Coordinates of C-alpha atoms in Angstrom, one line a residue:
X115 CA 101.1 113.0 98.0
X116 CA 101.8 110.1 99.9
X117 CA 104.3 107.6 98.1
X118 CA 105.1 104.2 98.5
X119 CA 108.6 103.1 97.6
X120 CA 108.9 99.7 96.7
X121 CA 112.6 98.2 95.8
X122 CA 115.8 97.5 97.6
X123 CA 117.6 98.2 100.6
X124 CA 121.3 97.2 100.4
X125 CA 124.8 98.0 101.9
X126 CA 126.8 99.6 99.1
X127 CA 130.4 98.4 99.1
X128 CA 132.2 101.0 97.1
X129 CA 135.4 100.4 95.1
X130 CA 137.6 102.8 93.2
X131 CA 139.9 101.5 90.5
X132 CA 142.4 104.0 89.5
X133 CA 142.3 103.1 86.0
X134 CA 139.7 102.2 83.0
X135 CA 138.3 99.2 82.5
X136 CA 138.7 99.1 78.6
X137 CA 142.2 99.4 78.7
X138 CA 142.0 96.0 80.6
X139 CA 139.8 94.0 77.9
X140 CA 141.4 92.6 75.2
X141 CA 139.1 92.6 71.9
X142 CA 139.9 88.5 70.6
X143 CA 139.9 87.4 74.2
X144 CA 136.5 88.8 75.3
X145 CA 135.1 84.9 75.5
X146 CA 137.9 84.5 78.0
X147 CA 137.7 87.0 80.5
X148 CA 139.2 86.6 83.5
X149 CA 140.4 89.4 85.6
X150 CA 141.2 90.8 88.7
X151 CA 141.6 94.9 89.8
X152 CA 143.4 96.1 92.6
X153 CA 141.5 99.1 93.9
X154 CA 142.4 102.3 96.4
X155 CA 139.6 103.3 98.3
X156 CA 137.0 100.9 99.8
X157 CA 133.9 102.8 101.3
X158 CA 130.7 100.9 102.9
X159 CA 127.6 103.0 102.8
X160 CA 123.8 102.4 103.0
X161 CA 122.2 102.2 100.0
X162 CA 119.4 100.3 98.3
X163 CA 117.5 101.3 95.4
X164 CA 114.6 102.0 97.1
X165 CA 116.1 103.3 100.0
X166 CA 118.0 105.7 98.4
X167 CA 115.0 107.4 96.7
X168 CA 113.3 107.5 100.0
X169 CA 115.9 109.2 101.3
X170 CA 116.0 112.0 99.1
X171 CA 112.2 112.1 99.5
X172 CA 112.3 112.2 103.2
X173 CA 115.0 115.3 102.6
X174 CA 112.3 117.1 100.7
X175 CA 109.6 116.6 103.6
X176 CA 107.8 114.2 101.5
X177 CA 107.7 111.6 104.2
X178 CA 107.9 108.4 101.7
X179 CA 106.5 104.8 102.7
X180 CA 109.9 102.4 102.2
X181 CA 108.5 98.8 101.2
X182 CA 111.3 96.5 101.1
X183 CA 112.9 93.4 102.7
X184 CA 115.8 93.2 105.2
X185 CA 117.3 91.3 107.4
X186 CA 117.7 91.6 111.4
X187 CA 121.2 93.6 110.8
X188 CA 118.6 96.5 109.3
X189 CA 118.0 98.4 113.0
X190 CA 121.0 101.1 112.6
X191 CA 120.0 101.7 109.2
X192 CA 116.5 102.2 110.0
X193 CA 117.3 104.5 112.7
X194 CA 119.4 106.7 110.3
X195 CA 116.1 106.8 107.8
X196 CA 113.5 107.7 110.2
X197 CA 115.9 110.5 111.5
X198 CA 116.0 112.1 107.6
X199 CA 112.3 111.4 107.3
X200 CA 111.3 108.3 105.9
X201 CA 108.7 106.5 107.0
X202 CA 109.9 102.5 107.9
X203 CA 106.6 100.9 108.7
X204 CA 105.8 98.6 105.8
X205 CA 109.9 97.4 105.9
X206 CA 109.8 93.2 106.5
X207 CA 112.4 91.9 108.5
X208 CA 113.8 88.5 107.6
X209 CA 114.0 85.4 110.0
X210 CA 117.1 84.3 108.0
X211 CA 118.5 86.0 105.5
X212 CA 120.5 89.4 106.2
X213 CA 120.2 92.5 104.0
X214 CA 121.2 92.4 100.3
X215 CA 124.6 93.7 99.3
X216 CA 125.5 95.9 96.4
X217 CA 129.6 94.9 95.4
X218 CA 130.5 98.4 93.3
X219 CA 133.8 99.2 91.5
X220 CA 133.9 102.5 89.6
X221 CA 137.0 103.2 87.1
X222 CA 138.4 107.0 86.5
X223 CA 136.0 107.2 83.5
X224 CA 133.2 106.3 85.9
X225 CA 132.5 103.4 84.4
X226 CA 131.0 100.7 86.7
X227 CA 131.2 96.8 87.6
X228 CA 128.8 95.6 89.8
X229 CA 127.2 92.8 91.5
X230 CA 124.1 92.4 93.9
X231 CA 123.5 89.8 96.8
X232 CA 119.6 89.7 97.0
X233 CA 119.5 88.4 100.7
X234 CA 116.2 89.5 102.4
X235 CA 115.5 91.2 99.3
X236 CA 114.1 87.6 97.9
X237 CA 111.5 88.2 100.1
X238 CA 110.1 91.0 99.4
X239 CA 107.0 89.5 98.1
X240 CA 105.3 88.9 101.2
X241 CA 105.1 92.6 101.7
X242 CA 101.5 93.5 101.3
X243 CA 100.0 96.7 99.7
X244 CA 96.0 96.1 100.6
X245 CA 96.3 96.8 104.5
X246 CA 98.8 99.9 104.2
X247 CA 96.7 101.5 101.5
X248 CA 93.7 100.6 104.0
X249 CA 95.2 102.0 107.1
X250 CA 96.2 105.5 105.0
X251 CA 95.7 105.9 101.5
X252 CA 98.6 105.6 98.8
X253 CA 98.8 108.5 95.9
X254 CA 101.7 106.4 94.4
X255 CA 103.2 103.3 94.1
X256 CA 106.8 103.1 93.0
X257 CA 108.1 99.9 91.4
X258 CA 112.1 100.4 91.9
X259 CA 114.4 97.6 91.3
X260 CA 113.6 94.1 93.9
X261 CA 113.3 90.7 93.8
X262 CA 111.3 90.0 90.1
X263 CA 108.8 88.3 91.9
X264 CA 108.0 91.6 94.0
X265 CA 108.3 93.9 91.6
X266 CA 105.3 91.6 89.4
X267 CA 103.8 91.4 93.1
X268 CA 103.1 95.2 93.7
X269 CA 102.6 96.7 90.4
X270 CA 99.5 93.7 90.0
X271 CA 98.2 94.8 93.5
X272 CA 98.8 99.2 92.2
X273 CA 96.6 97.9 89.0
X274 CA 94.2 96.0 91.0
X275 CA 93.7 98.5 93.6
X276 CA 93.3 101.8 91.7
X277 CA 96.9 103.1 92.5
X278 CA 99.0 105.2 90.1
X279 CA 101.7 103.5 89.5
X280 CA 105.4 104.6 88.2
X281 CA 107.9 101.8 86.6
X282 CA 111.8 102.1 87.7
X283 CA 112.8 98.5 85.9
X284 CA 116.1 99.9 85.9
X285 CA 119.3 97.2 87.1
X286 CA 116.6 94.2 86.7
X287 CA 115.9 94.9 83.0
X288 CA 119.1 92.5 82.3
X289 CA 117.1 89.7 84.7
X290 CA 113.8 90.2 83.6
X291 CA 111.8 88.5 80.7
X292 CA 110.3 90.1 77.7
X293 CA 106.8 89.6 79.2
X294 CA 107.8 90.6 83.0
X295 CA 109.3 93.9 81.2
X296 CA 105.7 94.1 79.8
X297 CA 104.0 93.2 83.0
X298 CA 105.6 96.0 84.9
X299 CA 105.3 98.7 82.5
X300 CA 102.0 98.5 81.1
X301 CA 99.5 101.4 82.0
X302 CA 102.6 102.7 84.3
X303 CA 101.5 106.6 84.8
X304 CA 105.4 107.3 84.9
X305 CA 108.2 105.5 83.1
X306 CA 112.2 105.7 84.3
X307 CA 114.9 104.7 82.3
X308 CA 118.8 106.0 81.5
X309 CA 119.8 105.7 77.4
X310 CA 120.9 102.4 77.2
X311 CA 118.1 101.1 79.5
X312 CA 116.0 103.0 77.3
X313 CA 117.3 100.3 74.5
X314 CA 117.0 97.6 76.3
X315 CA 113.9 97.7 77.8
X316 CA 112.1 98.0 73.8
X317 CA 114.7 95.0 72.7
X318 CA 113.3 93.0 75.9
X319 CA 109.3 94.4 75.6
X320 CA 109.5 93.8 71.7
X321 CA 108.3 97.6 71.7
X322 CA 109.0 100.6 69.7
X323 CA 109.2 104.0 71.0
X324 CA 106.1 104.0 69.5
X325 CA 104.5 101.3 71.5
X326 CA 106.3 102.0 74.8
X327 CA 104.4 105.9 74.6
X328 CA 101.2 104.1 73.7
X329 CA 101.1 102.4 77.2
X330 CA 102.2 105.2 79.6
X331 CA 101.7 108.3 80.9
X332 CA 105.1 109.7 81.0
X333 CA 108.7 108.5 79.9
X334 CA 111.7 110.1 81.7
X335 CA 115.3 108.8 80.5
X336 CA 118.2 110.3 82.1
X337 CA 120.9 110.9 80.0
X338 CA 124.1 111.0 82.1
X339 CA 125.9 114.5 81.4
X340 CA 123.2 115.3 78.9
X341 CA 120.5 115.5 81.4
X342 CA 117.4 114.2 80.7
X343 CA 114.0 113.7 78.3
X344 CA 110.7 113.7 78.6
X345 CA 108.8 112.1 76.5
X346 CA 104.3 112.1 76.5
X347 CA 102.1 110.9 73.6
X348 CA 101.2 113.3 71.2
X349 CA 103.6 116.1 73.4
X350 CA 106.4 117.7 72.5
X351 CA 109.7 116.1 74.1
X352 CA 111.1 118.4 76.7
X353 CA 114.8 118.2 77.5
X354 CA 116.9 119.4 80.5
X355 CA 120.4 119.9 81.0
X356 CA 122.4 118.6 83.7
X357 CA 123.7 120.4 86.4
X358 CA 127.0 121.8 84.9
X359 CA 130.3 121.8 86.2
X360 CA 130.3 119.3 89.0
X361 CA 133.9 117.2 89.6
X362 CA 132.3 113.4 90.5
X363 CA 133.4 111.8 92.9
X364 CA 130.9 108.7 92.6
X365 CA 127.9 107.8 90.6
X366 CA 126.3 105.7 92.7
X367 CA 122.9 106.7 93.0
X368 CA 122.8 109.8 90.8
X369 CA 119.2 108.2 89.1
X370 CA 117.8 107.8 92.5
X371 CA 118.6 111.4 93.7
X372 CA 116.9 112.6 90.3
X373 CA 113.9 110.2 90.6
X374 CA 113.5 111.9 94.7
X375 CA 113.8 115.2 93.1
X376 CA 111.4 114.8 89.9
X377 CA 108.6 112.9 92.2
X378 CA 109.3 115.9 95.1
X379 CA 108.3 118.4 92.5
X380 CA 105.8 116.3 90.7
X381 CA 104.0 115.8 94.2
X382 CA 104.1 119.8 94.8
X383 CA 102.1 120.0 90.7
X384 CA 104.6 121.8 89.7
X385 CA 105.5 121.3 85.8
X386 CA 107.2 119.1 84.5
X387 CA 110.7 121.3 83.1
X388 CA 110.6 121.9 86.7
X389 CA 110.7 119.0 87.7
X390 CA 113.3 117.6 85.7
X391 CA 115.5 120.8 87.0
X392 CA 115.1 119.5 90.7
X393 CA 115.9 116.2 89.8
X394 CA 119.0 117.3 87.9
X395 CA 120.0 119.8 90.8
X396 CA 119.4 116.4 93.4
X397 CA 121.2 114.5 91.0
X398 CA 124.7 117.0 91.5
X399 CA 124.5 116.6 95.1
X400 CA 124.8 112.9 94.9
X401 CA 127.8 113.0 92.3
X402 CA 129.6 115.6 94.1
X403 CA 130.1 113.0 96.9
X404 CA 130.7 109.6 97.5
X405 CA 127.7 107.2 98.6
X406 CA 124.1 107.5 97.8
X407 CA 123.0 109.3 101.0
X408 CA 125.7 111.3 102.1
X409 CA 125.0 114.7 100.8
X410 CA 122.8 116.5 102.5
X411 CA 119.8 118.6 101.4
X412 CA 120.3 122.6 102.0
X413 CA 117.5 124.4 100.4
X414 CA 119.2 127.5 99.9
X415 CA 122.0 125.6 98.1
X416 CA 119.7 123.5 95.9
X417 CA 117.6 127.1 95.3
X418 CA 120.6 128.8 94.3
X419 CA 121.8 126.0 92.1
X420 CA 118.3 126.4 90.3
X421 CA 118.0 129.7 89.9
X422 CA 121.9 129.4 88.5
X423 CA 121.4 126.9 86.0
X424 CA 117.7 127.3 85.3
X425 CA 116.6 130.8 85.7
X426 CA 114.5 132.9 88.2
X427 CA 111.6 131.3 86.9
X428 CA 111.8 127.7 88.0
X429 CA 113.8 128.9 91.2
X430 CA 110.2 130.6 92.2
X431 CA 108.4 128.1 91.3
X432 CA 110.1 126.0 93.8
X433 CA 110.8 128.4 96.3
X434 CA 107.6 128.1 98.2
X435 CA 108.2 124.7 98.7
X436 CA 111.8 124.2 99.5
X437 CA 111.5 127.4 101.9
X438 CA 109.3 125.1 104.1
X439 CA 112.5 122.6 104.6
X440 CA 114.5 125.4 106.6

């Protein structure tokens, strides 16, 4: 399956407050807030919605297309992608505008503050589906998280050109407009949301669960510790537990290393259950360490941690495949 991955590219600047944010707000002073934390640990590593899924994509010998906007301080990064196996060619390069920043500060709860400098990313829009479907047919378009304007931009041309499409709304659901919200995820063949997004989204859409089922093919919602659920019309929902046992060390992209994982397996036709274990099992890797692409993929590992947590049965079913990455 050949996947195109459309959504950010950023430089994560990662923060770690040694405290928790609630004990910080006060409850009548809420209209007023104005603080500042002092932090311990400052890490900068390469992130990016988009580029983060790729990533663990590229680790699975998927070989993902990464459509996104960046500016000329992109060329180390890109070097580092190609070398884990992603493929850069449909990547715009901005005249003027440098690559977006993520600004991340996680508490000891692993709560998280954020905020997101766009850059290049507000350019996104000009990247154009039609000729790189042309030049080698796409199996999948994903819609992550990117300028609004791009992310309306690339699911109209998935519709209008016969292309699956899966919906990652995600951090932009708090930007986005009821009917963008509807834009994007109608007819969507998959559907990715955590809980709350999950609430959000339908308050946004003016959807029920109901409604939202009615207008895709699948609906994954992570769940944090609690793993993760499936839901299809007229199907049973299917839920997986998460990976036990892991000590996190950062949640930063913990979704995206699910999403690589779930797609990975998804690509190979291999059920959904499974799926949802590989995704969980990608997901432990990235919260065992801190930044959204510096664990490393050893398929014995990630087969043992399967077969651990999920039985012999899903651990053959995914053996075939993950044997190939040695």
């Amino acid at each position: 399956m050949r996947i195109a991955v459309t959504g950010s590219i950023a430089t994560d600047h990662l923060m770690a407050f040694p405290g928790r944010f609630v004990d910080q707000l006060l409850p009548d002073q809420l209209e007023h807030v104005s603080l500042s934390f002092l932090v311990d640990t400052l890490e900068v590593r390469r992130g990016g919605v988009a580029a983060n899924i790729s990533y663990g994509l590229g680790g699975l010998g998927l070989g993902p297309l990464l459509a996104g906007a960046v500016g000329a301080d992109f060329a180390e990064y890109e070097v580092w992608l190609k070398e884990h196996g992603v493929d850069t060619g449909a990547v715009y390069v901005s005249d003027d505008r440098q690559t977006a920043r993520f600004m991340c500060m996680t508490d000891q709860d692993s709560n998280q503050i954020a905020s997101f400098y766009a850059g290049a990313m507000a350019e996104a829009d000009r990247i154009d589906l039609h000729p790189l479907h042309a030049q080698a047919p796409l199996d999948l378009v994903l819609v992550s998280p990117n300028d609004p304007a791009a992310m309306i931009h690339h699911t109209d041309q998935a519709r209008a050109l016969g292309i699956p499409f899966a919906a990652d709304p995600s951090q932009q659901l708090a930007r986005l407009s009821g009917a963008q919200v509807r834009t994007l995820v109608d007819g969507a063949a998959w559907l990715f949301t955590n809980e709350y997004e999950s609430a959000l989204l339908r308050e946004r859409a003016e959807w029920s669960h109901t409604d939202v089922l009615d207008r895709v093919g699948t609906w994954v919602t992570t769940l944090g510790a609690q793993g993760v659920r499936i839901d299809r019309k007229g199907d049973p929902t299917i839920t997986v537990r998460a990976v036990p046992g892991i000590t996190p060390e950062d949640p930063t992209g913990v979704g995206d290393a699910f999403r690589s994982g779930f797609l990975a397996a998804v690509s190979w036709q291999l059920p959904l259950e499974t799926a949802a274990q590989l995704g969980c099992a990608m997901s432990a890797l990235v919260l065992a360490a801190v930044g959204s692409q510096s664990y490393e993929i050893r398929p014995a590992a990630l087969l043992a941690t399967v077969r651990a947590v999920y039985g012999d049965h899903s651990a053959e079913l995914l053996a075939p495949r993950l044997g190939r990455l040695t």
